[in-house]
Amino acid sequence: MAIKTKEIKLIDGTDDQGKPIETTFIVTQMSAVAADEWTDRAALILGKASAEELFNSFKVDGDAERGKALVASIFNIDYEKAKPLFDQLLECCEIKVGDTRFPVLSNLDMINSPVTLKRLKIESFKFVYSFFSGGGLLNSLGVSSFLTTADK
């Protein structure tokens, strides 16, 4: 599967006259290995949820809803444990100015609003989950299918 990118435009605060600042970003999908490692680390850090609850969080319908429980859980853990996960999501994001791209993490001074950073994390997170959506792949992750396979 080819790595996907998407261009998004976000309102990143306002200028001195109070006019919205529209900024263009490029979000690049993590590789399959990186997405797998990211979800494993998130699951291990969360640790509070049972395996069944974790697998069920992948089965929620809709992009916005799909990660809501996982993201909400991440916000309930110690910041220092969650920060590497958030940083890896931002590593997938670039600021586009003309034909030039600037990595978000090494150019945070180019971001005007904390809301923009949250939105970028969400957009990157959607790409992590896009590996698991469609084609019935999520159903194969269910605990019951592991047990069924192991029993055969």
mmCIF file of C-alpha atoms in Angstrom:
data_model
loop_
_atom_site.group_PDB
_atom_site.id
_atom_site.type_symbol
_atom_site.label_atom_id
_atom_site.label_comp_id
_atom_site.label_asym_id
_atom_site.label_seq_id
_atom_site.Cartn_x
_atom_site.Cartn_y
_atom_site.Cartn_z
ATOM 1 C CA MET A 1 0.000 0.000 0.000
ATOM 2 C CA ALA A 2 1.361 3.409 -0.942
ATOM 3 C CA ILE A 3 1.801 6.033 1.748
ATOM 4 C CA LYS A 4 -0.946 8.630 1.383
ATOM 5 C CA THR A 5 -0.702 12.363 1.851
ATOM 6 C CA LYS A 6 -3.402 14.961 2.056
ATOM 7 C CA GLU A 7 -3.388 18.714 1.962
ATOM 8 C CA ILE A 8 -5.586 20.496 4.478
ATOM 9 C CA LYS A 9 -6.273 24.156 5.128
ATOM 10 C CA LEU A 10 -6.864 25.272 8.701
ATOM 11 C CA ILE A 11 -7.649 28.611 10.260
ATOM 12 C CA ASP A 12 -4.570 29.162 12.412
ATOM 13 C CA GLY A 13 -5.550 32.098 14.606
ATOM 14 C CA THR A 14 -6.053 35.671 13.451
ATOM 15 C CA ASP A 15 -3.798 38.460 12.224
ATOM 16 C CA ASP A 16 -3.379 41.911 13.818
ATOM 17 C CA GLN A 17 -6.614 43.102 12.165
ATOM 18 C CA GLY A 18 -8.539 40.092 13.508
ATOM 19 C CA LYS A 19 -8.794 38.379 10.115
ATOM 20 C CA PRO A 20 -8.483 34.569 10.073
ATOM 21 C CA ILE A 21 -5.105 33.207 8.997
ATOM 22 C CA GLU A 22 -5.567 30.276 6.627
ATOM 23 C CA THR A 23 -2.572 27.948 6.682
ATOM 24 C CA THR A 24 -1.951 24.954 4.441
ATOM 25 C CA PHE A 25 -0.611 21.727 5.898
ATOM 26 C CA ILE A 26 0.453 18.410 4.395
ATOM 27 C CA VAL A 27 -0.338 15.350 6.489
ATOM 28 C CA THR A 28 1.482 12.150 5.547
ATOM 29 C CA GLN A 29 0.263 8.731 6.586
ATOM 30 C CA MET A 30 2.565 6.699 8.816
ATOM 31 C CA SER A 31 4.018 3.535 7.359
ATOM 32 C CA ALA A 32 2.206 0.333 8.325
ATOM 33 C CA VAL A 33 5.000 -0.550 10.756
ATOM 34 C CA ALA A 34 4.971 2.909 12.369
ATOM 35 C CA ALA A 35 1.163 2.839 12.693
ATOM 36 C CA ASP A 36 1.300 -0.628 14.241
ATOM 37 C CA GLU A 37 3.990 0.438 16.714
ATOM 38 C CA TRP A 38 2.070 3.648 17.517
ATOM 39 C CA THR A 39 -1.131 1.761 18.326
ATOM 40 C CA ASP A 40 0.799 -0.822 20.377
ATOM 41 C CA ARG A 41 2.488 1.927 22.425
ATOM 42 C CA ALA A 42 -0.839 3.716 22.918
ATOM 43 C CA ALA A 43 -2.469 0.486 24.079
ATOM 44 C CA LEU A 44 0.382 -0.312 26.470
ATOM 45 C CA ILE A 45 0.418 3.195 27.911
ATOM 46 C CA LEU A 46 -3.331 3.184 28.374
ATOM 47 C CA GLY A 47 -3.172 -0.229 29.986
ATOM 48 C CA LYS A 48 -6.406 0.376 31.862
ATOM 49 C CA ALA A 49 -8.686 -0.966 29.159
ATOM 50 C CA SER A 50 -9.263 -4.642 28.672
ATOM 51 C CA ALA A 51 -8.305 -6.194 25.341
ATOM 52 C CA GLU A 52 -11.996 -6.433 24.426
ATOM 53 C CA GLU A 53 -12.529 -2.697 25.074
ATOM 54 C CA LEU A 54 -9.476 -1.827 23.025
ATOM 55 C CA PHE A 55 -10.553 -3.917 20.048
ATOM 56 C CA ASN A 56 -14.068 -2.490 20.295
ATOM 57 C CA SER A 57 -12.690 1.057 20.059
ATOM 58 C CA PHE A 58 -11.500 0.169 16.540
ATOM 59 C CA LYS A 59 -15.033 -0.867 15.541
ATOM 60 C CA VAL A 60 -16.791 2.469 16.129
ATOM 61 C CA ASP A 61 -18.390 3.891 12.985
ATOM 62 C CA GLY A 62 -17.150 7.135 11.425
ATOM 63 C CA ASP A 63 -13.703 8.721 11.349
ATOM 64 C CA ALA A 64 -14.481 11.259 14.062
ATOM 65 C CA GLU A 65 -15.997 8.649 16.363
ATOM 66 C CA ARG A 66 -13.460 5.922 15.626
ATOM 67 C CA GLY A 67 -10.671 7.422 17.635
ATOM 68 C CA LYS A 68 -12.671 9.439 20.150
ATOM 69 C CA ALA A 69 -12.429 6.871 22.957
ATOM 70 C CA LEU A 70 -8.718 6.271 22.391
ATOM 71 C CA VAL A 71 -7.869 9.972 22.154
ATOM 72 C CA ALA A 72 -9.985 10.722 25.239
ATOM 73 C CA SER A 73 -8.128 7.985 27.088
ATOM 74 C CA ILE A 74 -4.763 9.400 26.052
ATOM 75 C CA PHE A 75 -5.784 12.759 27.514
ATOM 76 C CA ASN A 76 -6.428 10.970 30.827
ATOM 77 C CA ILE A 77 -2.845 9.737 31.239
ATOM 78 C CA ASP A 78 0.263 11.506 32.430
ATOM 79 C CA TYR A 79 1.426 14.089 29.873
ATOM 80 C CA GLU A 80 5.018 12.835 29.832
ATOM 81 C CA LYS A 81 3.789 9.381 28.798
ATOM 82 C CA ALA A 82 1.454 10.760 26.120
ATOM 83 C CA LYS A 83 3.862 13.361 24.675
ATOM 84 C CA PRO A 84 5.875 10.895 22.519
ATOM 85 C CA LEU A 85 2.603 9.664 20.970
ATOM 86 C CA PHE A 86 1.485 13.219 20.237
ATOM 87 C CA ASP A 87 4.917 14.130 18.840
ATOM 88 C CA GLN A 88 4.873 11.159 16.505
ATOM 89 C CA LEU A 89 1.497 12.313 15.175
ATOM 90 C CA LEU A 90 2.930 15.789 14.554
ATOM 91 C CA GLU A 91 5.973 14.259 12.803
ATOM 92 C CA CYS A 92 3.539 13.374 10.020
ATOM 93 C CA CYS A 93 2.631 17.041 9.495
ATOM 94 C CA GLU A 94 4.262 19.797 7.479
ATOM 95 C CA ILE A 95 3.441 23.474 6.983
ATOM 96 C CA LYS A 96 3.219 24.346 3.291
ATOM 97 C CA VAL A 97 4.276 27.841 2.219
ATOM 98 C CA GLY A 98 4.267 28.128 -1.560
ATOM 99 C CA ASP A 99 6.195 25.101 -2.794
ATOM 100 C CA THR A 100 8.202 24.763 0.425
ATOM 101 C CA ARG A 101 7.332 22.411 3.264
ATOM 102 C CA PHE A 102 8.417 22.878 6.869
ATOM 103 C CA PRO A 103 8.170 20.049 9.431
ATOM 104 C CA VAL A 104 5.725 21.155 12.133
ATOM 105 C CA LEU A 105 7.727 19.832 15.092
ATOM 106 C CA SER A 106 10.881 21.757 14.215
ATOM 107 C CA ASN A 107 8.912 24.888 13.263
ATOM 108 C CA LEU A 108 6.397 25.260 16.081
ATOM 109 C CA ASP A 109 6.979 29.024 16.040
ATOM 110 C CA MET A 110 5.135 29.078 12.688
ATOM 111 C CA ILE A 111 1.932 27.864 14.396
ATOM 112 C CA ASN A 112 -0.305 30.616 15.801
ATOM 113 C CA SER A 113 -2.972 28.647 17.652
ATOM 114 C CA PRO A 114 -2.914 25.634 19.979
ATOM 115 C CA VAL A 115 -6.162 24.563 18.338
ATOM 116 C CA THR A 116 -4.199 24.084 15.105
ATOM 117 C CA LEU A 117 -1.871 21.626 16.822
ATOM 118 C CA LYS A 118 -4.863 19.669 18.172
ATOM 119 C CA ARG A 119 -6.433 19.563 14.706
ATOM 120 C CA LEU A 120 -3.166 18.352 13.163
ATOM 121 C CA LYS A 121 -2.902 15.563 15.736
ATOM 122 C CA ILE A 122 -6.467 14.528 14.920
ATOM 123 C CA GLU A 123 -5.823 14.541 11.156
ATOM 124 C CA SER A 124 -2.655 12.494 11.623
ATOM 125 C CA PHE A 125 -4.501 10.140 13.968
ATOM 126 C CA LYS A 126 -7.146 9.529 11.282
ATOM 127 C CA PHE A 127 -4.353 8.331 8.987
ATOM 128 C CA VAL A 128 -3.111 5.920 11.670
ATOM 129 C CA TYR A 129 -6.603 4.461 11.864
ATOM 130 C CA SER A 130 -7.076 4.408 8.089
ATOM 131 C CA PHE A 131 -4.848 1.321 7.973
ATOM 132 C CA PHE A 132 -7.408 -0.519 10.085
ATOM 133 C CA SER A 133 -10.596 0.617 8.368
ATOM 134 C CA GLY A 134 -12.367 -1.065 5.491
ATOM 135 C CA GLY A 135 -12.058 -4.510 4.015
ATOM 136 C CA GLY A 136 -13.233 -6.217 7.193
ATOM 137 C CA LEU A 137 -9.751 -5.893 8.698
ATOM 138 C CA LEU A 138 -11.124 -4.645 12.007
ATOM 139 C CA ASN A 139 -13.339 -7.666 12.432
ATOM 140 C CA SER A 140 -10.257 -9.873 12.244
ATOM 141 C CA LEU A 141 -8.813 -8.038 15.263
ATOM 142 C CA GLY A 142 -11.637 -9.079 17.592
ATOM 143 C CA VAL A 143 -10.711 -11.099 20.657
ATOM 144 C CA SER A 144 -13.256 -13.753 19.742
ATOM 145 C CA SER A 145 -11.540 -14.356 16.384
ATOM 146 C CA PHE A 146 -8.199 -14.855 18.166
ATOM 147 C CA LEU A 147 -9.791 -17.411 20.452
ATOM 148 C CA THR A 148 -11.567 -19.128 17.578
ATOM 149 C CA THR A 149 -8.338 -19.396 15.574
ATOM 150 C CA ALA A 150 -6.362 -20.644 18.569
ATOM 151 C CA ASP A 151 -8.932 -23.325 19.343
ATOM 152 C CA LYS A 152 -8.848 -24.825 15.829
#
